Amino acid sequence: VQLQASGGGLVQAGDSLRLSCAASGRTFSGASMGWFRQTPGKEREFVAALRWTSGTAYYSNSVKGRFAISRDNAKNTMYLQMNSLKPEDTAVYYCAGDRNPYFSARYSLGSTYDYWGQGTQVTVSS
């Protein structure tokens, strides 16, 4: 499975963006997919995860209430709707997929995921 992230860009504080993560190669059938972000000099940070079968979503405290993760099974694509963006949301955003068929409680750890997209830059100006 290959993951392709897209949708990043330069926006102003308070604006919205929607990121997409398209899976190709075969239909994604793992337990979960997630979004992480990273800024230079900092560790990769968990943003959100989606339990693939049930659609249950999990968020970091820093984005809860502003971001929404979703999926379109027919398109084999995951989304991250980002609203009320803040300058501190500026980062490269990566999508990831866990090929394990059983959902892991460690969904917020990057080591849980087997597939990674190439990243898309999100820049929020104040």
mmCIF file of C-alpha atoms in Angstrom:
data_model
loop_
_atom_site.group_PDB
_atom_site.id
_atom_site.type_symbol
_atom_site.label_atom_id
_atom_site.label_comp_id
_atom_site.label_asym_id
_atom_site.label_seq_id
_atom_site.Cartn_x
_atom_site.Cartn_y
_atom_site.Cartn_z
ATOM 1 C CA VAL A 1 0.000 0.000 0.000
ATOM 2 C CA GLN A 2 1.279 3.436 -0.941
ATOM 3 C CA LEU A 3 -0.054 6.564 0.739
ATOM 4 C CA GLN A 4 -0.157 9.949 -0.940
ATOM 5 C CA ALA A 5 -0.858 13.018 1.187
ATOM 6 C CA SER A 6 -2.048 16.246 -0.384
ATOM 7 C CA GLY A 7 -3.944 19.439 0.355
ATOM 8 C CA GLY A 8 -1.415 21.466 2.298
ATOM 9 C CA GLY A 9 -0.803 25.122 1.683
ATOM 10 C CA LEU A 10 -0.341 28.605 3.091
ATOM 11 C CA VAL A 11 -3.320 30.052 4.943
ATOM 12 C CA GLN A 12 -4.053 32.704 7.524
ATOM 13 C CA ALA A 13 -4.949 32.088 11.133
ATOM 14 C CA GLY A 14 -8.614 31.173 11.432
ATOM 15 C CA ASP A 15 -8.798 29.650 7.954
ATOM 16 C CA SER A 16 -9.528 26.039 7.059
ATOM 17 C CA LEU A 17 -7.779 23.359 5.023
ATOM 18 C CA ARG A 18 -8.622 19.795 4.138
ATOM 19 C CA LEU A 19 -5.850 17.276 3.780
ATOM 20 C CA SER A 20 -6.296 14.070 1.836
ATOM 21 C CA CYS A 21 -4.471 10.771 2.062
ATOM 22 C CA ALA A 22 -5.087 8.438 -0.847
ATOM 23 C CA ALA A 23 -4.133 4.787 -0.539
ATOM 24 C CA SER A 24 -3.111 2.983 -3.697
ATOM 25 C CA GLY A 25 -1.787 -0.414 -4.578
ATOM 26 C CA ARG A 26 -4.661 -2.227 -2.959
ATOM 27 C CA THR A 27 -7.622 -1.475 -0.778
ATOM 28 C CA PHE A 28 -6.543 -0.488 2.669
ATOM 29 C CA SER A 29 -7.696 -3.135 5.099
ATOM 30 C CA GLY A 30 -5.683 -2.401 8.205
ATOM 31 C CA ALA A 31 -6.985 -1.455 11.612
ATOM 32 C CA SER A 32 -6.389 2.259 11.553
ATOM 33 C CA MET A 33 -4.984 5.257 9.774
ATOM 34 C CA GLY A 34 -3.684 8.410 11.308
ATOM 35 C CA TRP A 35 -2.215 11.856 10.852
ATOM 36 C CA PHE A 36 0.991 13.077 12.408
ATOM 37 C CA ARG A 37 2.851 16.356 12.059
ATOM 38 C CA GLN A 38 6.393 17.498 12.508
ATOM 39 C CA THR A 39 8.242 20.791 12.639
ATOM 40 C CA PRO A 40 12.013 21.199 12.310
ATOM 41 C CA GLY A 41 13.863 20.258 15.451
ATOM 42 C CA LYS A 42 10.841 18.675 17.078
ATOM 43 C CA GLU A 43 9.619 15.127 17.388
ATOM 44 C CA ARG A 44 6.773 13.867 15.272
ATOM 45 C CA GLU A 45 3.461 14.638 16.966
ATOM 46 C CA PHE A 46 0.241 12.656 16.869
ATOM 47 C CA VAL A 47 -2.703 14.588 15.487
ATOM 48 C CA ALA A 48 -5.586 12.198 14.878
ATOM 49 C CA ALA A 49 -6.399 8.566 14.173
ATOM 50 C CA LEU A 50 -9.326 6.723 12.696
ATOM 51 C CA ARG A 51 -10.365 3.191 13.514
ATOM 52 C CA TRP A 52 -10.967 1.987 9.977
ATOM 53 C CA THR A 53 -13.843 -0.432 10.453
ATOM 54 C CA SER A 54 -15.939 1.562 12.908
ATOM 55 C CA GLY A 55 -14.927 5.083 11.942
ATOM 56 C CA THR A 56 -14.181 5.952 15.552
ATOM 57 C CA ALA A 57 -11.931 8.993 15.719
ATOM 58 C CA TYR A 58 -9.243 9.945 18.208
ATOM 59 C CA TYR A 59 -7.599 13.340 18.551
ATOM 60 C CA SER A 60 -4.763 15.007 20.336
ATOM 61 C CA ASN A 61 -5.824 17.621 22.848
ATOM 62 C CA SER A 62 -4.226 20.346 20.769
ATOM 63 C CA VAL A 63 -6.584 19.800 17.817
ATOM 64 C CA LYS A 64 -9.708 18.393 19.462
ATOM 65 C CA GLY A 65 -12.734 20.454 18.504
ATOM 66 C CA ARG A 66 -10.984 22.041 15.518
ATOM 67 C CA PHE A 67 -9.920 19.093 13.357
ATOM 68 C CA ALA A 68 -12.008 16.233 12.036
ATOM 69 C CA ILE A 69 -10.708 12.981 10.578
ATOM 70 C CA SER A 70 -12.847 10.961 8.197
ATOM 71 C CA ARG A 71 -12.662 8.435 5.395
ATOM 72 C CA ASP A 72 -14.253 7.536 2.096
ATOM 73 C CA ASN A 73 -14.008 3.782 1.694
ATOM 74 C CA ALA A 74 -15.083 3.903 -1.931
ATOM 75 C CA LYS A 75 -12.178 6.194 -2.726
ATOM 76 C CA ASN A 76 -9.744 4.471 -0.359
ATOM 77 C CA THR A 77 -9.006 7.907 1.025
ATOM 78 C CA MET A 78 -8.710 9.504 4.439
ATOM 79 C CA TYR A 79 -9.231 13.186 5.168
ATOM 80 C CA LEU A 80 -8.286 15.693 7.819
ATOM 81 C CA GLN A 81 -10.529 18.738 7.936
ATOM 82 C CA MET A 82 -8.676 21.470 9.773
ATOM 83 C CA ASN A 83 -10.666 24.456 10.983
ATOM 84 C CA SER A 84 -9.744 27.513 13.029
ATOM 85 C CA LEU A 85 -6.118 27.028 12.127
ATOM 86 C CA LYS A 86 -3.469 28.569 14.346
ATOM 87 C CA PRO A 87 0.159 29.467 13.628
ATOM 88 C CA GLU A 88 1.204 26.629 15.933
ATOM 89 C CA ASP A 89 -0.471 24.191 13.526
ATOM 90 C CA THR A 90 2.284 24.949 11.031
ATOM 91 C CA ALA A 91 4.080 21.693 10.231
ATOM 92 C CA VAL A 92 4.588 18.979 7.677
ATOM 93 C CA TYR A 93 1.635 16.642 7.975
ATOM 94 C CA TYR A 94 2.048 12.929 7.363
ATOM 95 C CA CYS A 95 -0.569 10.265 6.961
ATOM 96 C CA ALA A 96 0.062 6.736 8.124
ATOM 97 C CA GLY A 97 -1.576 3.328 8.010
ATOM 98 C CA ASP A 98 -1.457 0.374 10.393
ATOM 99 C CA ARG A 99 -1.629 -2.893 8.441
ATOM 100 C CA ASN A 100 -2.383 -4.926 11.561
ATOM 101 C CA PRO A 101 -5.973 -6.196 11.427
ATOM 102 C CA TYR A 102 -6.427 -5.578 15.161
ATOM 103 C CA PHE A 103 -6.792 -2.034 16.439
ATOM 104 C CA SER A 104 -3.979 -0.915 18.689
ATOM 105 C CA ALA A 105 -4.452 1.207 21.777
ATOM 106 C CA ARG A 106 -1.062 2.678 20.840
ATOM 107 C CA TYR A 107 -2.612 4.533 17.901
ATOM 108 C CA SER A 108 -0.891 7.761 18.959
ATOM 109 C CA LEU A 109 2.573 6.281 18.488
ATOM 110 C CA GLY A 110 4.283 6.487 15.145
ATOM 111 C CA SER A 111 5.810 3.059 15.670
ATOM 112 C CA THR A 112 2.326 1.537 15.402
ATOM 113 C CA TYR A 113 2.106 2.402 11.718
ATOM 114 C CA ASP A 114 3.618 0.541 8.788
ATOM 115 C CA TYR A 115 2.793 2.787 5.855
ATOM 116 C CA TRP A 116 3.639 6.473 5.582
ATOM 117 C CA GLY A 117 2.837 9.157 3.073
ATOM 118 C CA GLN A 118 5.398 11.682 1.887
ATOM 119 C CA GLY A 119 4.080 14.632 3.882
ATOM 120 C CA THR A 120 2.357 17.857 2.930
ATOM 121 C CA GLN A 121 3.335 21.290 4.249
ATOM 122 C CA VAL A 122 0.794 23.357 6.145
ATOM 123 C CA THR A 123 1.779 26.925 6.963
ATOM 124 C CA VAL A 124 -0.484 29.173 9.006
ATOM 125 C CA SER A 125 0.401 32.854 9.143
ATOM 126 C CA SER A 126 -0.692 35.115 11.980
#
